[in-house]
mmCIF file of C-alpha atoms in Angstrom:
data_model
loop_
_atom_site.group_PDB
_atom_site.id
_atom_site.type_symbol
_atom_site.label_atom_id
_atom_site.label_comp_id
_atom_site.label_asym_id
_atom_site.label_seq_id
_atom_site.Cartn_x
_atom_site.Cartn_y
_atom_site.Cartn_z
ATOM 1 C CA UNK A 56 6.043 12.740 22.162
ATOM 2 C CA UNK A 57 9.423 12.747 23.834
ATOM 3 C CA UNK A 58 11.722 10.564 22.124
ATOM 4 C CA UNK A 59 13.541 7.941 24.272
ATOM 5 C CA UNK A 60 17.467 8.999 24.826
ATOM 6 C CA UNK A 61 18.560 5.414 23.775
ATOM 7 C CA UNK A 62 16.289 5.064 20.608
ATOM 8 C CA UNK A 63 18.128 8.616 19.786
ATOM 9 C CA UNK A 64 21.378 7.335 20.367
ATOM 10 C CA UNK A 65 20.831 3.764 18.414
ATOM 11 C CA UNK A 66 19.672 5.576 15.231
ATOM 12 C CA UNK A 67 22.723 7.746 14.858
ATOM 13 C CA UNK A 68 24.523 4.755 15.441
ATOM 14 C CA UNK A 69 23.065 3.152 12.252
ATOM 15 C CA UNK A 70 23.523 6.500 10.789
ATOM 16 C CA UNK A 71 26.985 6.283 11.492
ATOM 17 C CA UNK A 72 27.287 2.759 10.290
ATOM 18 C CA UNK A 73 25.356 3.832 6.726
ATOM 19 C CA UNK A 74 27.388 6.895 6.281
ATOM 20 C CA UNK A 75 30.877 4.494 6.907
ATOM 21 C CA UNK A 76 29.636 1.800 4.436
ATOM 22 C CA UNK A 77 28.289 4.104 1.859
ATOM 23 C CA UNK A 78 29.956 2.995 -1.443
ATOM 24 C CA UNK A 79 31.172 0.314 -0.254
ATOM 25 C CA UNK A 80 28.644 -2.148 1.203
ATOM 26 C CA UNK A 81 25.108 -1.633 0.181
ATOM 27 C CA UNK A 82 23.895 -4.212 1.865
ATOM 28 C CA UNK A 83 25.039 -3.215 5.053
ATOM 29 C CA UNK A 84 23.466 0.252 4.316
ATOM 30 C CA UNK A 85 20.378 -0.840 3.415
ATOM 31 C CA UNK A 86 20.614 -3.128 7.006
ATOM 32 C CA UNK A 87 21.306 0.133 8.665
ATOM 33 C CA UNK A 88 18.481 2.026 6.951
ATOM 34 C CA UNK A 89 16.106 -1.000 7.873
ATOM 35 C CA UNK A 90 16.992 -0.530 11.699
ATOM 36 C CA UNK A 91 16.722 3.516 11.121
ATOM 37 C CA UNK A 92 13.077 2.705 9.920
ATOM 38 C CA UNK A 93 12.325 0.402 12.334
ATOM 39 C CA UNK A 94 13.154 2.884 15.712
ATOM 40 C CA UNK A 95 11.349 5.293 13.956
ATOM 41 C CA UNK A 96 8.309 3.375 13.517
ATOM 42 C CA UNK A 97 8.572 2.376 17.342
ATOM 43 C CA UNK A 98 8.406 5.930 18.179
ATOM 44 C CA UNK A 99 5.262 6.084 15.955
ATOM 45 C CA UNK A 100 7.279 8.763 13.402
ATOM 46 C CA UNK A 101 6.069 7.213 10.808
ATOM 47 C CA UNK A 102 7.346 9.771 7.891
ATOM 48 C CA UNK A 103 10.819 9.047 8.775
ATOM 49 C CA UNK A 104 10.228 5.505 9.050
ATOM 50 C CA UNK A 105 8.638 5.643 5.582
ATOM 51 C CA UNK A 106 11.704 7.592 4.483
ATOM 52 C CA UNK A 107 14.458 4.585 5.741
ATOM 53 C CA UNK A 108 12.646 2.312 4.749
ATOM 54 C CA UNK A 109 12.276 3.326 0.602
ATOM 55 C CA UNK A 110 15.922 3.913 1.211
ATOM 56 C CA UNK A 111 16.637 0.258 2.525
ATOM 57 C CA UNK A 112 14.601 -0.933 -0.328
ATOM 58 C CA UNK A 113 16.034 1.592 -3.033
ATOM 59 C CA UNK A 114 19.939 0.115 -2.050
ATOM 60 C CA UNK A 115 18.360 -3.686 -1.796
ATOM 61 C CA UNK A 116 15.171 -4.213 -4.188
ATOM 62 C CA UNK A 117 15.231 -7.952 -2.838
ATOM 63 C CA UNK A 118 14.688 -6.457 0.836
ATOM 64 C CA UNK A 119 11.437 -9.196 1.965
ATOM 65 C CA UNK A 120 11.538 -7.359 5.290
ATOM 66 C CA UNK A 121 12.052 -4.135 4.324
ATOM 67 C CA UNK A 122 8.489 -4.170 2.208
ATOM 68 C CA UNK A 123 6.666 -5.747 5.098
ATOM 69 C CA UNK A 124 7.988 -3.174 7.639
ATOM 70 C CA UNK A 125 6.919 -0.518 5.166
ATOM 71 C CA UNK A 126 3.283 -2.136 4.560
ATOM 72 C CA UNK A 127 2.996 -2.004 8.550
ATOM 73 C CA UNK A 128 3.525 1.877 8.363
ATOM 74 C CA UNK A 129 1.098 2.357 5.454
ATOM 75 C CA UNK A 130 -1.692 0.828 6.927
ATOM 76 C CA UNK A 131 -0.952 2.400 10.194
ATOM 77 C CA UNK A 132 -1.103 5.502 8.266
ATOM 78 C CA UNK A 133 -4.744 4.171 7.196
ATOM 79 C CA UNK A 134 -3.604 3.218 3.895
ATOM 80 C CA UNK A 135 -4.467 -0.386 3.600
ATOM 81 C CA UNK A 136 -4.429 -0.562 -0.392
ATOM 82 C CA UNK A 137 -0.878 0.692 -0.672
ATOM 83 C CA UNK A 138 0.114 -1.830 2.387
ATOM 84 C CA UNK A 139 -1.505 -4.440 0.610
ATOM 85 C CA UNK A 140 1.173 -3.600 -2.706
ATOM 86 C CA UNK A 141 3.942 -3.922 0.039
ATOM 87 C CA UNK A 142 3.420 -7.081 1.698
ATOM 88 C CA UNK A 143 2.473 -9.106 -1.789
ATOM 89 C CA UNK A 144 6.451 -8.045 -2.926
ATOM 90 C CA UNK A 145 7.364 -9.176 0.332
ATOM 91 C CA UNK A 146 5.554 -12.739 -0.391
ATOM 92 C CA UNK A 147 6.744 -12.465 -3.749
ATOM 93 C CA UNK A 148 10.650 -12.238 -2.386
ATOM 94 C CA UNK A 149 10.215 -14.331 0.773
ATOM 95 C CA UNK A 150 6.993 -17.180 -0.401
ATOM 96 C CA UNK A 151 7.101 -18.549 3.183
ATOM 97 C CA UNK A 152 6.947 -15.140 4.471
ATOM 98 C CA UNK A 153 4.512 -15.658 7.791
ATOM 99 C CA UNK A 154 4.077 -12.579 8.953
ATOM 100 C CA UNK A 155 3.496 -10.924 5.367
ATOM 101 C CA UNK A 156 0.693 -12.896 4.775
ATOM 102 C CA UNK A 157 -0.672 -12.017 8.363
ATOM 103 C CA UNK A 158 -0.247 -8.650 7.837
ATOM 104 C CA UNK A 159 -1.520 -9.095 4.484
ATOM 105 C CA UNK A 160 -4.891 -10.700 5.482
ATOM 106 C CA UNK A 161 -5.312 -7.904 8.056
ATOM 107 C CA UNK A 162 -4.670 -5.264 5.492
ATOM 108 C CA UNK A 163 -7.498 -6.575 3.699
ATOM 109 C CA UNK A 164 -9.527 -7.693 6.704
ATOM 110 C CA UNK A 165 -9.802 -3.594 6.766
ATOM 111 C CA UNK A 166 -10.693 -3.147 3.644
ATOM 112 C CA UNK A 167 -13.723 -5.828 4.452
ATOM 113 C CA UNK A 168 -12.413 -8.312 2.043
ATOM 114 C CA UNK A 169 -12.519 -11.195 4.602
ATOM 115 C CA UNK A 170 -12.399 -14.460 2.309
ATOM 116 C CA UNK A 171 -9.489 -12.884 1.225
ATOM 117 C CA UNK A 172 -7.811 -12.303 4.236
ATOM 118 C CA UNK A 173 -9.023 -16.007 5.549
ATOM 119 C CA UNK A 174 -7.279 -17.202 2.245
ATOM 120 C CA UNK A 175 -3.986 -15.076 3.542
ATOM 121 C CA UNK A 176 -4.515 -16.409 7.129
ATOM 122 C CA UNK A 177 -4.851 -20.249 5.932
ATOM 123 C CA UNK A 178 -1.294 -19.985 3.834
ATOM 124 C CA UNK A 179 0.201 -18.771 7.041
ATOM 125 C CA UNK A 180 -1.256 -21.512 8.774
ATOM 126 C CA UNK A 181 0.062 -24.233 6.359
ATOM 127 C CA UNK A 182 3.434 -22.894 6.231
ATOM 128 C CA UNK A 183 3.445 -22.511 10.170
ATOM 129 C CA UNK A 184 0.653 -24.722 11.756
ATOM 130 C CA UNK A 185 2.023 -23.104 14.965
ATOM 131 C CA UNK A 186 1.340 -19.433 14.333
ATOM 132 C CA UNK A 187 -1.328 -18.525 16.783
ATOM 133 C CA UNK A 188 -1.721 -14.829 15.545
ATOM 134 C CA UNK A 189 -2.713 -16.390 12.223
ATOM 135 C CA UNK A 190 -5.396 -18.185 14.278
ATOM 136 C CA UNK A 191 -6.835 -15.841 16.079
ATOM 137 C CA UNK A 192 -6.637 -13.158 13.332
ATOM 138 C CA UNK A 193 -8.737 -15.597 11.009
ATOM 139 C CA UNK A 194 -11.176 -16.126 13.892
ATOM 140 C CA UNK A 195 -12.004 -12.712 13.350
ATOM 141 C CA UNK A 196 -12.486 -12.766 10.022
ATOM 142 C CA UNK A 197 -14.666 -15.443 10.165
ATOM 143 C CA UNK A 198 -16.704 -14.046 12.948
ATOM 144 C CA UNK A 199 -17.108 -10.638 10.567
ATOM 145 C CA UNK A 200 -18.777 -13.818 8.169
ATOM 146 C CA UNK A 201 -21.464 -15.019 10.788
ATOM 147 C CA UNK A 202 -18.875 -18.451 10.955
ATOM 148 C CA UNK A 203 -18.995 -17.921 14.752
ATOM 149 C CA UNK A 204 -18.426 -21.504 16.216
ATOM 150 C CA UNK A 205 -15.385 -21.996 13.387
ATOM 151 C CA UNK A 206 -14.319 -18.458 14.743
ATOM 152 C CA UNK A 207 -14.223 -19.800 18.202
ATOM 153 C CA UNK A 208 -12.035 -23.211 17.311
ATOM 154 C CA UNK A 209 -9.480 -20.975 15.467
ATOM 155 C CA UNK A 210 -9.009 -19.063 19.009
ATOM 156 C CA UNK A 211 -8.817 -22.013 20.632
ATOM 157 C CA UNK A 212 -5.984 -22.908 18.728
ATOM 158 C CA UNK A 213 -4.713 -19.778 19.179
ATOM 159 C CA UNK A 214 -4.860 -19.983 23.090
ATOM 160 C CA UNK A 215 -3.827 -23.839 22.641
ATOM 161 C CA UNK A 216 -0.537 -22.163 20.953
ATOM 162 C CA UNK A 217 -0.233 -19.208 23.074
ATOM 163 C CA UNK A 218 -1.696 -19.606 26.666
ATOM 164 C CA UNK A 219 -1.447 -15.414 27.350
ATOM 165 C CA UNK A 220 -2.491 -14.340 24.131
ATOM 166 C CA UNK A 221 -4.888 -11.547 25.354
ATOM 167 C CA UNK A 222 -6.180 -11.113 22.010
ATOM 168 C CA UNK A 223 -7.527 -14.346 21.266
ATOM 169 C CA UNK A 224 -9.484 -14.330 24.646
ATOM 170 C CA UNK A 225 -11.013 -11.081 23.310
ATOM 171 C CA UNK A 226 -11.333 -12.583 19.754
ATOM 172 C CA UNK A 227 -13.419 -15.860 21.158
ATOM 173 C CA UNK A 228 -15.351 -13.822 23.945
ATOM 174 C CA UNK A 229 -16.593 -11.725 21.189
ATOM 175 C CA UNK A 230 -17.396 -14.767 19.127
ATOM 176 C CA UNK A 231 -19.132 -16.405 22.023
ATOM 177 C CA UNK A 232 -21.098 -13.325 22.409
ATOM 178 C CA UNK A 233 -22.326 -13.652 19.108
ATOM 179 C CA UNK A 234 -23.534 -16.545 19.867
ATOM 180 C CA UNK A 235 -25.212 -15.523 22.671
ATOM 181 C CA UNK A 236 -23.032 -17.483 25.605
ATOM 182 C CA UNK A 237 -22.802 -14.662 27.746
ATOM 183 C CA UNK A 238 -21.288 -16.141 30.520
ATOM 184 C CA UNK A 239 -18.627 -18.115 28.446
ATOM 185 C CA UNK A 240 -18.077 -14.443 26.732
ATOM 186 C CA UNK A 241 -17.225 -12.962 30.245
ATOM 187 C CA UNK A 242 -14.708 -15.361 31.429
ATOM 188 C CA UNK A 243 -12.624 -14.598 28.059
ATOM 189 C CA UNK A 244 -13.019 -10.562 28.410
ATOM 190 C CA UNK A 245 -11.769 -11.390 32.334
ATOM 191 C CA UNK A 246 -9.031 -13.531 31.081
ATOM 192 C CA UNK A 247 -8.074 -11.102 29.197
ATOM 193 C CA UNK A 248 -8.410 -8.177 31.370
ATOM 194 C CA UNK A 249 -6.060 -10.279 33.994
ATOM 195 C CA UNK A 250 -3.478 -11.587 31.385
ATOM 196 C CA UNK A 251 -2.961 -7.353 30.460
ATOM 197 C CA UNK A 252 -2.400 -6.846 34.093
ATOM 198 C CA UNK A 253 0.029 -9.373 34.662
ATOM 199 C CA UNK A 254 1.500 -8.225 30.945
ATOM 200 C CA UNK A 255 1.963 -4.677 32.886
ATOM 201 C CA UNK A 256 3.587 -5.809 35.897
#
């Protein structure tokens, strides 16, 4: 894949920036090292991202985000158990760390472990009542459980919370399917199809 002029230029910027404060602000390093990782993740080049990102957490041990961006990689790299090791440090630095226990539940959503991801999904939810991915991602666990009309309230929330989250639609047509209300089902998987479209526009 051809790499994006800008996302070139940006990451020798933070190289730059890591090679000025080298020795003398680690922090700052490990900042720049963080940004490295993330444009390389973006670009889907995930062994460099790996790479900035055990550097980020090598100069800052305490780095919450840095261990949640490098759980993302690992289970994008299909390797769910060692994602799983990431995000828990990242809960264990950050405990109202959202998106870690999102990612977390989804880690183990893939592994098939679904009342533990719905107990990940629910601690989202009580830290932020207002997260609609945490919704609609324990919809789907609990449609994996048979719990299909619970599956459908959760993205109902979700789309309560988020009126063009394309997922959810997805999430409770497939639910509704389940359920047999074919028609219902439809109208979510066209929602959803003409949310994307007006996403792409």
């Amino acid at each position: 894949m051809q790499r994006d002029g800008n996302v070139v230029d940006a990451i020798e910027k933070w190289r730059s920036i890591a090679n000025t404060a080298k020795g003398v602000d680690n922090d700052l390093v490990a900042r720049a090292f963080f940004s490295i990782g993330y444009l390389h993740s973006e670009q889907n080049e995930t062994d460099q991202a790996l790479s900035a990102y055990d550097e980020a957490i090598r100069l800052n041990p305490d780095y919450a985000q840095a261990y949640n961006s490098r759980g993302i990689v690992r289970s994008k790299l299909g390797e769910p158990t060692n994602a799983i090791v990431d995000y828990t440090e990242a809960i264990r630095l950050k405990p109202d760390f959202v998106e870690a226990y999102i990612n977390r539940g989804n880690a183990k959503r893939s592994l098939g472990k679904h009342r533990d991801a719905i107990i990940d999904y629910d601690e989202a939810i009580r830290i932020n009542p207002n997260s609609a991915a945490a919704y609609t991602h324990r919809g789907v666990s609990k449609n994996e459980l048979k719990d299909h009309e619970d599956a459908i309230a959760d993205h109902d929330k979700a789309i309560s919370l988020q009126p063009n989250y394309v997922d959810a639609y997805i999430n409770r047509g497939t639910a509704k399917r389940a359920l047999g209300q074919h028609e219902e089902a439809r109208a979510d998987m066209n929602k959803a199809i003409d949310l994307g479209k007006q996403q792409e526009d």
